Structures are given as C-alpha cells and as structure tokens.
Coordinates of C-alpha atoms in Angstrom, one line a residue:
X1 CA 105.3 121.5 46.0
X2 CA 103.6 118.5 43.8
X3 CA 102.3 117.1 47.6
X4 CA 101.0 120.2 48.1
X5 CA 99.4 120.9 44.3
X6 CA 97.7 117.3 44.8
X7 CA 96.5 118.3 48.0
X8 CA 95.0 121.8 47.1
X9 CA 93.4 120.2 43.8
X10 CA 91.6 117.7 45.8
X11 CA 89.9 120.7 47.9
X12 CA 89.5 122.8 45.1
X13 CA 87.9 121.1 42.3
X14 CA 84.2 121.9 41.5
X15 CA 82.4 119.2 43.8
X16 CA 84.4 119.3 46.5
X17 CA 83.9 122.9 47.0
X18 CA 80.6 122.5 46.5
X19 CA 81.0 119.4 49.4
X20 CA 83.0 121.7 51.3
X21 CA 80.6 124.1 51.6
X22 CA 77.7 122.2 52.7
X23 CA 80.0 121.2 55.6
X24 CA 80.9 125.0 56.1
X25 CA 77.1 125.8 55.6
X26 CA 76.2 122.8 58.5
X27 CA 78.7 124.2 60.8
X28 CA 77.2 127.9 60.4
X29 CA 73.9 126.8 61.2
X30 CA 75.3 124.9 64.9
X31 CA 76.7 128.4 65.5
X32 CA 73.5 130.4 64.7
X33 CA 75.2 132.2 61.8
X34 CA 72.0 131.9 60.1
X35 CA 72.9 134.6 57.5
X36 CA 76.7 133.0 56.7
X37 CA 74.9 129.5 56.5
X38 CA 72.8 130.8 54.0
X39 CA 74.9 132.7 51.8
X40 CA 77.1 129.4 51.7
X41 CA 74.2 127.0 51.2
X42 CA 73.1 129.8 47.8
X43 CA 76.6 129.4 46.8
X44 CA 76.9 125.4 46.8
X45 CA 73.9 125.2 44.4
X46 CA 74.9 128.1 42.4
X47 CA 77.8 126.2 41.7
X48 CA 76.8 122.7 41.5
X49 CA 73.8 124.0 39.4
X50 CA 76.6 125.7 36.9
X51 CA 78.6 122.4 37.3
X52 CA 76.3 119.7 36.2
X53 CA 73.9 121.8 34.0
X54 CA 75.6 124.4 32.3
X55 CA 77.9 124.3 29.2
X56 CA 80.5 126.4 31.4
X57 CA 82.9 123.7 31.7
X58 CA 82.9 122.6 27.9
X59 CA 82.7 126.2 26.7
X60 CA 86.0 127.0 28.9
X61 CA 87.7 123.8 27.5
X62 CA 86.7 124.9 24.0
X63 CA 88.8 128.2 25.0
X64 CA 92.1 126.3 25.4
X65 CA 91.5 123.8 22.6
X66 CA 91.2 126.9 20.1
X67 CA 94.8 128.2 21.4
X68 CA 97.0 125.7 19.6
X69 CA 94.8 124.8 16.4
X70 CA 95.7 121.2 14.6
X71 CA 97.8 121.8 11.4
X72 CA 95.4 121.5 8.4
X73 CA 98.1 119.0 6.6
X74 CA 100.5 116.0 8.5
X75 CA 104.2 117.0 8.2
X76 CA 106.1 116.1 5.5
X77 CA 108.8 114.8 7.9
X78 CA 108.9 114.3 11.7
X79 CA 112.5 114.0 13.2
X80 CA 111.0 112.9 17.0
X81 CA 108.1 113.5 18.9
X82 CA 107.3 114.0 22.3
X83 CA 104.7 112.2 23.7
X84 CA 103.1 113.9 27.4
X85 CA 102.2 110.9 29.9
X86 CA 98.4 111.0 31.3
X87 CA 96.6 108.0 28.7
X88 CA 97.2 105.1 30.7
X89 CA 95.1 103.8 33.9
X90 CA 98.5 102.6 35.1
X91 CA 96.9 102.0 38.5
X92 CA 95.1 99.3 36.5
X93 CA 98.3 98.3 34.5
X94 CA 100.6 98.1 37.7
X95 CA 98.2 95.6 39.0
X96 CA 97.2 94.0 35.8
X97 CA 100.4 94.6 32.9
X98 CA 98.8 94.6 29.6
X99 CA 97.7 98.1 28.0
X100 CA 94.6 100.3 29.3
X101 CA 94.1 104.2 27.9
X102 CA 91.5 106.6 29.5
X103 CA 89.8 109.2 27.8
X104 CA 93.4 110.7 27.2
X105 CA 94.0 108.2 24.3
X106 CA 94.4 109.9 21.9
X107 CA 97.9 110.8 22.6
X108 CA 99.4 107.7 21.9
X109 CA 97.4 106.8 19.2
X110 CA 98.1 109.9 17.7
X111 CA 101.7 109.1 18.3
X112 CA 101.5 105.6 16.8
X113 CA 99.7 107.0 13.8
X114 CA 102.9 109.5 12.8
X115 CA 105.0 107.4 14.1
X116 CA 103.9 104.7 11.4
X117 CA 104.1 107.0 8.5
X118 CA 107.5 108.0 9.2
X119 CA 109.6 105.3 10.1
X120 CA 112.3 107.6 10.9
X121 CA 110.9 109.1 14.1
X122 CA 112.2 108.7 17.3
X123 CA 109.6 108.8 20.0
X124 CA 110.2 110.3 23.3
X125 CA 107.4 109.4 26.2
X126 CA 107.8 111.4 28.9
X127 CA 105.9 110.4 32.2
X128 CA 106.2 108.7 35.4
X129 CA 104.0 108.3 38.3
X130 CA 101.9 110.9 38.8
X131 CA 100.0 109.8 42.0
X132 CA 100.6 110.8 46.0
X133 CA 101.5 107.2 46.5
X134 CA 104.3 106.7 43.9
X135 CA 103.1 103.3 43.7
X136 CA 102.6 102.7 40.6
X137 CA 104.3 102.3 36.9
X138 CA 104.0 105.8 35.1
X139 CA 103.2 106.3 30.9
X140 CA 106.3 105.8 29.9
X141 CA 106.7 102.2 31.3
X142 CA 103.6 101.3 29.9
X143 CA 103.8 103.0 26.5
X144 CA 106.8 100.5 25.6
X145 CA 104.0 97.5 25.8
X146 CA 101.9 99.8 23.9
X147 CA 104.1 100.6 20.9
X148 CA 105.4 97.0 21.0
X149 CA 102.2 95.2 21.0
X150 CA 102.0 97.1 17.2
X151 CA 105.4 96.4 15.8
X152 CA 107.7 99.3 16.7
X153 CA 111.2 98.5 17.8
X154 CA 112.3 99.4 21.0
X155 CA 115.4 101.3 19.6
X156 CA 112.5 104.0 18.2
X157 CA 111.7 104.7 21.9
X158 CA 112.9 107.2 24.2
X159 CA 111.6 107.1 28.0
X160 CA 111.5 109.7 30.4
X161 CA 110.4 108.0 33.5
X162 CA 110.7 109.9 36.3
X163 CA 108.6 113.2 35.7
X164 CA 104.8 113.4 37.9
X165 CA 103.6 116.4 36.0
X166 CA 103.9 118.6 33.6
X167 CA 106.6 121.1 34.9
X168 CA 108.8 118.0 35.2
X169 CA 108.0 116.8 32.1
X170 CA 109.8 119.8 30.2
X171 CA 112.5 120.0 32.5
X172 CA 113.4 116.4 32.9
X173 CA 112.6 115.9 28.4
X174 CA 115.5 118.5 28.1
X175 CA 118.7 116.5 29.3
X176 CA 117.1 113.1 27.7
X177 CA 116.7 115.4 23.7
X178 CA 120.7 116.9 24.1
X179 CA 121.6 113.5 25.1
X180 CA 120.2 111.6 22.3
X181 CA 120.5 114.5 19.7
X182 CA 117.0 115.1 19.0
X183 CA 115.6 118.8 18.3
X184 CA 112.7 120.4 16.6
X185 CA 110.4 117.7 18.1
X186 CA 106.2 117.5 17.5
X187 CA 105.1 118.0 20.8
X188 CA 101.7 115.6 21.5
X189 CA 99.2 116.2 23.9
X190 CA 95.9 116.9 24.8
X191 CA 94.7 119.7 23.2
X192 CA 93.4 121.5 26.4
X193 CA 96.9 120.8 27.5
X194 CA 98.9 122.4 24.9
X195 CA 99.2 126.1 26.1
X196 CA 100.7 125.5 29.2
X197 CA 102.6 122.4 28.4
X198 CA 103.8 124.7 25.4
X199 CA 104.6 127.6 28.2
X200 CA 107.1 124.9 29.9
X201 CA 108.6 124.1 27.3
X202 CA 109.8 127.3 25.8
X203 CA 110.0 128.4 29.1
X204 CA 113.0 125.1 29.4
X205 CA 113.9 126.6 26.0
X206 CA 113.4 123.2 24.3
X207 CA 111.9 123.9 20.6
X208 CA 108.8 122.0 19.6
X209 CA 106.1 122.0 17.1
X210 CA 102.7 121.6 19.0
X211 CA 100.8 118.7 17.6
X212 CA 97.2 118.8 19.7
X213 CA 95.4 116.1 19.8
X214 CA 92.4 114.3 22.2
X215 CA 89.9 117.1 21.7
X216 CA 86.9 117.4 23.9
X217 CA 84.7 119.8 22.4
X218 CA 83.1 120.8 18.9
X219 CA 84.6 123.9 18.8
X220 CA 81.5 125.3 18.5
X221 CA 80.2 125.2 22.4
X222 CA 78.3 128.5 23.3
X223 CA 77.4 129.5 26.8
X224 CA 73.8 127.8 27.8
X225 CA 72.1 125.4 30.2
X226 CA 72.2 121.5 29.2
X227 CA 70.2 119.0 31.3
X228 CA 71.0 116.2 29.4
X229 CA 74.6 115.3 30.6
X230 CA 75.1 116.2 34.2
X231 CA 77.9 114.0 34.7
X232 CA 79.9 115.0 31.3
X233 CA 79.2 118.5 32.1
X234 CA 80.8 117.6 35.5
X235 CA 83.7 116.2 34.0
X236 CA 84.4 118.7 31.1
X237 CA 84.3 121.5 34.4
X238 CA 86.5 119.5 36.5
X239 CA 89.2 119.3 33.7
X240 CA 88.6 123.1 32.5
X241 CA 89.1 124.0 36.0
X242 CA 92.4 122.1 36.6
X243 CA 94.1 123.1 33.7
X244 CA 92.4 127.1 34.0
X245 CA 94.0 127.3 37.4
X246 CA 97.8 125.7 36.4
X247 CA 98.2 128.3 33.7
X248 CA 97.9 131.0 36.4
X249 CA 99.8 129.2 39.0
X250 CA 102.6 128.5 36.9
X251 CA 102.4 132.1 35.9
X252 CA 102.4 133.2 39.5
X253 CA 105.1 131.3 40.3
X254 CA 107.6 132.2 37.4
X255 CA 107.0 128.7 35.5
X256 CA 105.7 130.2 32.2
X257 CA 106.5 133.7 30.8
X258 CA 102.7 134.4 29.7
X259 CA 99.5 133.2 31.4
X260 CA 97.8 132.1 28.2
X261 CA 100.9 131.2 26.0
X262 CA 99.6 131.5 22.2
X263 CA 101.5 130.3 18.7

C-alpha cells in the first residue's frame, strides 16, 4: 500500500496531470480523435492556468490550517510531545550528517522552543524514511543531532524510527507512549497536517493536544487570480492537493472516522 500511495501521488499531482495529459492529448491527435485531443489539450491549461495563477492552492491550504487553530496562550505545563517527521532533507543529511530543515521547519523549532521552557518534557520524534528507496536516515535519526547541537540531553528524547508516513506514525507512536509512560501528549505538526494526522491518532486512540505549527497562509486568502508567484502558487496546490486527497483516502479506507476531523 505505501508503494502504491507513492506511485499514484507521483501521477496525480497537479503538473503531472497536466504532463500527463499533453501526452494523452499527443496520442489523440496520431489517432485522429481530433475532438478527445482537444477537450484534453482545454483541460491541461485549464489546470495549469488554475495551478500557477490562481490562489486555489493557498486558499484550500488556508481551509485545513483554520481546522485546528493555535492556542492563543503556551501551556502552563507539557508532559511530552510528539513531534511528526517531514523537516529534514535527510536525503541531504544521509549523504552529508549535519542538520538541514525544508520548508517544514517549523516543527522542530517549535518543538525546541517548548521543549526549552519546560524542562520536564519528554520529546517523542516519530519518523523514518519516508522515500521508495529506503535509503536514507528518516527525522527521527536526524532530530537527535538537531536537539543535541542546542543542549538537550539525549535521555529527553524518544525515537520512533521506523514509520514512512503518517498512518504509521500513530500506530507505531502508540506501543513507544505505553512503553515509556507518556500520555496526554502536544501533538506538533504542520498545521495543514493536523486534521488528518489528528484523525489517526484518535483513530489509534492515543490522546493528544494538537499544537499546529509551520503555517503557510495568512489566513486571510480569498479565491482570485495572482500572477506574481507562479511557482509558490504551484507549490501551495501541490501540497493542498496531497493532503486534500489523504483525508478522503484514509476515510475511504477506514483509517479515520470522519473525513475532515475537527476539535
């Protein structure tokens, strides 16, 4: 099933559909299908017109940031926290060790940041390799460098290594909490992210207090053409489109209870 996830994700993402059908639209025309060809030509640039120059992708982001909002306040005390892999270019780390976050960051720093004001805290990082290849260290492998490099002790860290999405992340974080004791954990991730990693986890029935973070819109995004970022407006729709199709395939396939899992 995760093969075949990467697989379909690779075909179905915004510009390789819109790749996709240009090739369908070329082989249409060879066959004289002149009509076909044409109506799959319209939809290519209808789509890569909405991709790259349209606030579609933000706008459906924004939806799934607003799910989960951030507490107004930090907690007055933090037991453990789980921290969802996905920050590190571990690609690059595999090949180079040291520490190197994408656009996914946040996470950790936000992690580091509570994690600071209450010494207490035991940290749970939960990812492994994520890729096809396997080839490669996963989060959790990195994140002890990360959190080491800025003074925490080692005994503070918990790491679930072995999880290459999310659906393995709640169920493989369950056996680590009950055998280390730890309950009522803040649950950090991307705020995008949080309804359906929140949907796992209650689906594991494993109790957390979601604790978004890494946000990628104003909240205040309306529906409207922009020319002036093609390639962020590319981005933003790739990642709205990833995460908008894994709510309602882990709803379809029994993984999550609801397809847009609220507070």
């Amino acid at each position: 099933m995760f093969v075949l996830s990467k697989l379909f994700w690779m075909a179905v993402q915004p510009l390789s559909l819109v790749f996709l059908l240009g090739l369908l639209t070329l082989l249409l025309m060879l066959v004289r299908w002149r009509r076909a060809a044409t109506g799959a030509l319209a939809t290519a640039l209808l789509l890569l017109f909405v991709t790259l120059y349209t606030t579609t992708g933000s706008y459906l982001l924004q939806v799934l940031e607003a799910r989960f909002p951030r507490p107004a306040s930090d907690p007055a005390d933090v037991a453990c926290m789980i921290v969802l892999g996905g920050a590190f270019e571990t690609e690059v780390t595999t090949a180079r060790s040291g520490i190197e976050l994408n656009q996914s960051a946040d996470r950790f720093i936000e992690a580091l940041r509570l994690a600071l004001l209450h010494p207490q805290a035991k940290i749970l990082v939960s990812g492994g390799d994520g890729s096809l290849s396997g080839a490669y260290e996963g989060d959790a492998a990195a994140s002890l460098r990360f959190f080491g490099a800025f003074g925490l002790p080692a005994d503070r860290l918990v790491t679930e290594t072995t999880s290459r999405n999310t659906d393995e992340n709640a169920q493989n974080s369950r056996q680590i909490l009950a055998q280390n004791g730890l309950s009522d954990c803040l649950l950090i991730t991307s705020a995008f992210h949080m309804p359906r990693s929140v949907g796992l986890f209650r689906k594991a029935d494993i109790a957390v207090t979601p604790w978004p973070t890494d946000f990628r819109t104003t909240g205040k995004v309306g529906l409207g053409l922009d020319f002036t970022q093609p390639t962020l407006n590319a981005q933003q729709m790739a990642t709205a489109t990833r995460e908008w199709l894994g709510l309602l395939a882990y709803w379809a396939m029994g993984r999550i209870d609801t397809i847009f899992p609220a507070p």
